[in-house]
C-alpha cells in the first residue's frame, strides 16, 4: 500500500523539519487536513498538536497563525463529536483574533 507508506513518510518528514520555517508549518497543516478528510482523526490531532507547538514556538501565543491552528483543532474536535473541546479551541482562536485585530475588525 503505497499511499500508507507515503503518508507515514510525509508525516515523519514533516515532523523532522517542522521547526525550520512557516513552509514546514504549512506542511503539517496540510497533512493534518488530509488525515482529517480521510477520517483519521486521532492521527490528525497528533499532527495538529505538533503544528500548534511549532507555530507557538515561532510566532508566539498571540499570532494570527496560532489562532488559525486553534480553529482547525476546533474543527477536528467538532468532527469527532467532542463539542466541549471544540468550543474551547474556537474560543482560543477568537481571543487571539480579537487581540490581534480588535473587536471592530
mmCIF file of C-alpha atoms in Angstrom:
data_model
loop_
_atom_site.group_PDB
_atom_site.id
_atom_site.type_symbol
_atom_site.label_atom_id
_atom_site.label_comp_id
_atom_site.label_asym_id
_atom_site.label_seq_id
_atom_site.Cartn_x
_atom_site.Cartn_y
_atom_site.Cartn_z
ATOM 1 C CA UNK A 1 0.000 0.000 0.000
ATOM 2 C CA UNK A 2 1.950 2.876 -1.372
ATOM 3 C CA UNK A 3 -0.455 5.500 -0.033
ATOM 4 C CA UNK A 4 0.064 4.340 3.560
ATOM 5 C CA UNK A 5 3.812 4.428 3.111
ATOM 6 C CA UNK A 6 3.599 7.869 1.543
ATOM 7 C CA UNK A 7 1.516 9.260 4.410
ATOM 8 C CA UNK A 8 3.826 7.764 7.038
ATOM 9 C CA UNK A 9 6.865 9.117 5.223
ATOM 10 C CA UNK A 10 5.294 12.536 4.724
ATOM 11 C CA UNK A 11 4.340 12.734 8.388
ATOM 12 C CA UNK A 12 7.819 11.720 9.529
ATOM 13 C CA UNK A 13 9.478 14.235 7.222
ATOM 14 C CA UNK A 14 7.074 16.979 8.206
ATOM 15 C CA UNK A 15 7.726 16.401 11.894
ATOM 16 C CA UNK A 16 11.515 16.319 11.468
ATOM 17 C CA UNK A 17 11.591 19.562 9.561
ATOM 18 C CA UNK A 18 8.750 21.358 11.342
ATOM 19 C CA UNK A 19 10.837 23.816 13.314
ATOM 20 C CA UNK A 20 12.603 25.324 10.285
ATOM 21 C CA UNK A 21 10.080 27.825 8.929
ATOM 22 C CA UNK A 22 6.490 28.515 8.012
ATOM 23 C CA UNK A 23 6.650 26.214 4.987
ATOM 24 C CA UNK A 24 7.041 23.351 7.418
ATOM 25 C CA UNK A 25 4.127 24.623 9.500
ATOM 26 C CA UNK A 26 2.102 24.642 6.310
ATOM 27 C CA UNK A 27 3.187 21.053 5.562
ATOM 28 C CA UNK A 28 1.961 19.910 8.973
ATOM 29 C CA UNK A 29 -1.281 21.836 8.499
ATOM 30 C CA UNK A 30 -1.825 20.257 5.069
ATOM 31 C CA UNK A 31 -1.021 16.763 6.337
ATOM 32 C CA UNK A 32 -3.486 17.196 9.195
ATOM 33 C CA UNK A 33 -6.156 18.364 6.751
ATOM 34 C CA UNK A 34 -5.575 15.282 4.591
ATOM 35 C CA UNK A 35 -5.754 12.941 7.576
ATOM 36 C CA UNK A 36 -8.916 14.654 8.815
ATOM 37 C CA UNK A 37 -10.600 14.262 5.417
ATOM 38 C CA UNK A 38 -9.655 10.572 5.465
ATOM 39 C CA UNK A 39 -11.366 10.221 8.831
ATOM 40 C CA UNK A 40 -8.072 9.574 10.623
ATOM 41 C CA UNK A 41 -8.937 11.944 13.433
ATOM 42 C CA UNK A 42 -6.503 10.646 16.059
ATOM 43 C CA UNK A 43 -3.585 10.948 13.643
ATOM 44 C CA UNK A 44 -4.737 14.399 12.532
ATOM 45 C CA UNK A 45 -4.881 15.536 16.153
ATOM 46 C CA UNK A 46 -1.291 14.426 16.754
ATOM 47 C CA UNK A 47 -0.128 16.356 13.693
ATOM 48 C CA UNK A 48 -2.164 19.435 14.646
ATOM 49 C CA UNK A 49 -0.723 19.448 18.163
ATOM 50 C CA UNK A 50 2.752 19.401 16.602
ATOM 51 C CA UNK A 51 1.687 22.166 14.215
ATOM 52 C CA UNK A 52 0.450 24.227 17.165
ATOM 53 C CA UNK A 53 3.707 23.706 19.066
ATOM 54 C CA UNK A 54 5.769 24.754 16.038
ATOM 55 C CA UNK A 55 3.569 27.790 15.423
ATOM 56 C CA UNK A 56 3.682 28.957 19.042
ATOM 57 C CA UNK A 57 7.452 28.410 19.194
ATOM 58 C CA UNK A 58 7.992 30.512 16.071
ATOM 59 C CA UNK A 59 5.279 33.167 16.393
ATOM 60 C CA UNK A 60 4.075 33.114 19.998
ATOM 61 C CA UNK A 61 0.681 32.650 21.613
ATOM 62 C CA UNK A 62 -0.838 35.824 20.170
ATOM 63 C CA UNK A 63 -0.394 35.443 16.437
ATOM 64 C CA UNK A 64 -2.934 35.031 13.680
ATOM 65 C CA UNK A 65 -1.371 31.719 12.561
ATOM 66 C CA UNK A 66 -1.683 30.384 16.109
ATOM 67 C CA UNK A 67 -5.363 31.291 16.045
ATOM 68 C CA UNK A 68 -5.768 29.515 12.717
ATOM 69 C CA UNK A 69 -4.332 26.295 14.144
ATOM 70 C CA UNK A 70 -6.636 26.518 17.176
ATOM 71 C CA UNK A 71 -9.527 26.896 14.737
ATOM 72 C CA UNK A 72 -8.518 23.799 12.811
ATOM 73 C CA UNK A 73 -8.187 21.815 16.027
ATOM 74 C CA UNK A 74 -11.681 23.039 16.905
ATOM 75 C CA UNK A 75 -12.986 21.810 13.549
ATOM 76 C CA UNK A 76 -11.376 18.438 14.160
ATOM 77 C CA UNK A 77 -12.917 18.105 17.623
ATOM 78 C CA UNK A 78 -16.276 19.090 16.105
ATOM 79 C CA UNK A 79 -15.922 16.333 13.503
ATOM 80 C CA UNK A 80 -15.126 13.913 16.327
ATOM 81 C CA UNK A 81 -18.266 14.937 18.236
ATOM 82 C CA UNK A 82 -16.216 16.401 21.093
ATOM 83 C CA UNK A 83 -18.120 19.660 21.210
ATOM 84 C CA UNK A 84 -16.826 20.957 24.561
ATOM 85 C CA UNK A 85 -13.238 20.637 23.343
ATOM 86 C CA UNK A 86 -14.206 22.196 20.011
ATOM 87 C CA UNK A 87 -15.782 25.152 21.788
ATOM 88 C CA UNK A 88 -12.622 25.719 23.840
ATOM 89 C CA UNK A 89 -10.460 25.719 20.711
ATOM 90 C CA UNK A 90 -12.823 28.116 18.928
ATOM 91 C CA UNK A 91 -12.769 30.409 21.961
ATOM 92 C CA UNK A 92 -8.953 30.346 21.939
ATOM 93 C CA UNK A 93 -8.954 31.279 18.252
ATOM 94 C CA UNK A 94 -11.478 34.069 18.845
ATOM 95 C CA UNK A 95 -9.477 35.559 21.719
ATOM 96 C CA UNK A 96 -6.324 35.595 19.611
ATOM 97 C CA UNK A 97 -8.115 37.207 16.685
ATOM 98 C CA UNK A 98 -9.673 39.836 18.941
ATOM 99 C CA UNK A 99 -6.293 40.592 20.492
ATOM 100 C CA UNK A 100 -4.602 40.846 17.098
ATOM 101 C CA UNK A 101 -7.292 42.534 15.030
ATOM 102 C CA UNK A 102 -9.538 44.256 17.544
ATOM 103 C CA UNK A 103 -13.265 43.997 18.021
ATOM 104 C CA UNK A 104 -14.071 46.308 15.119
ATOM 105 C CA UNK A 105 -12.442 44.059 12.512
#
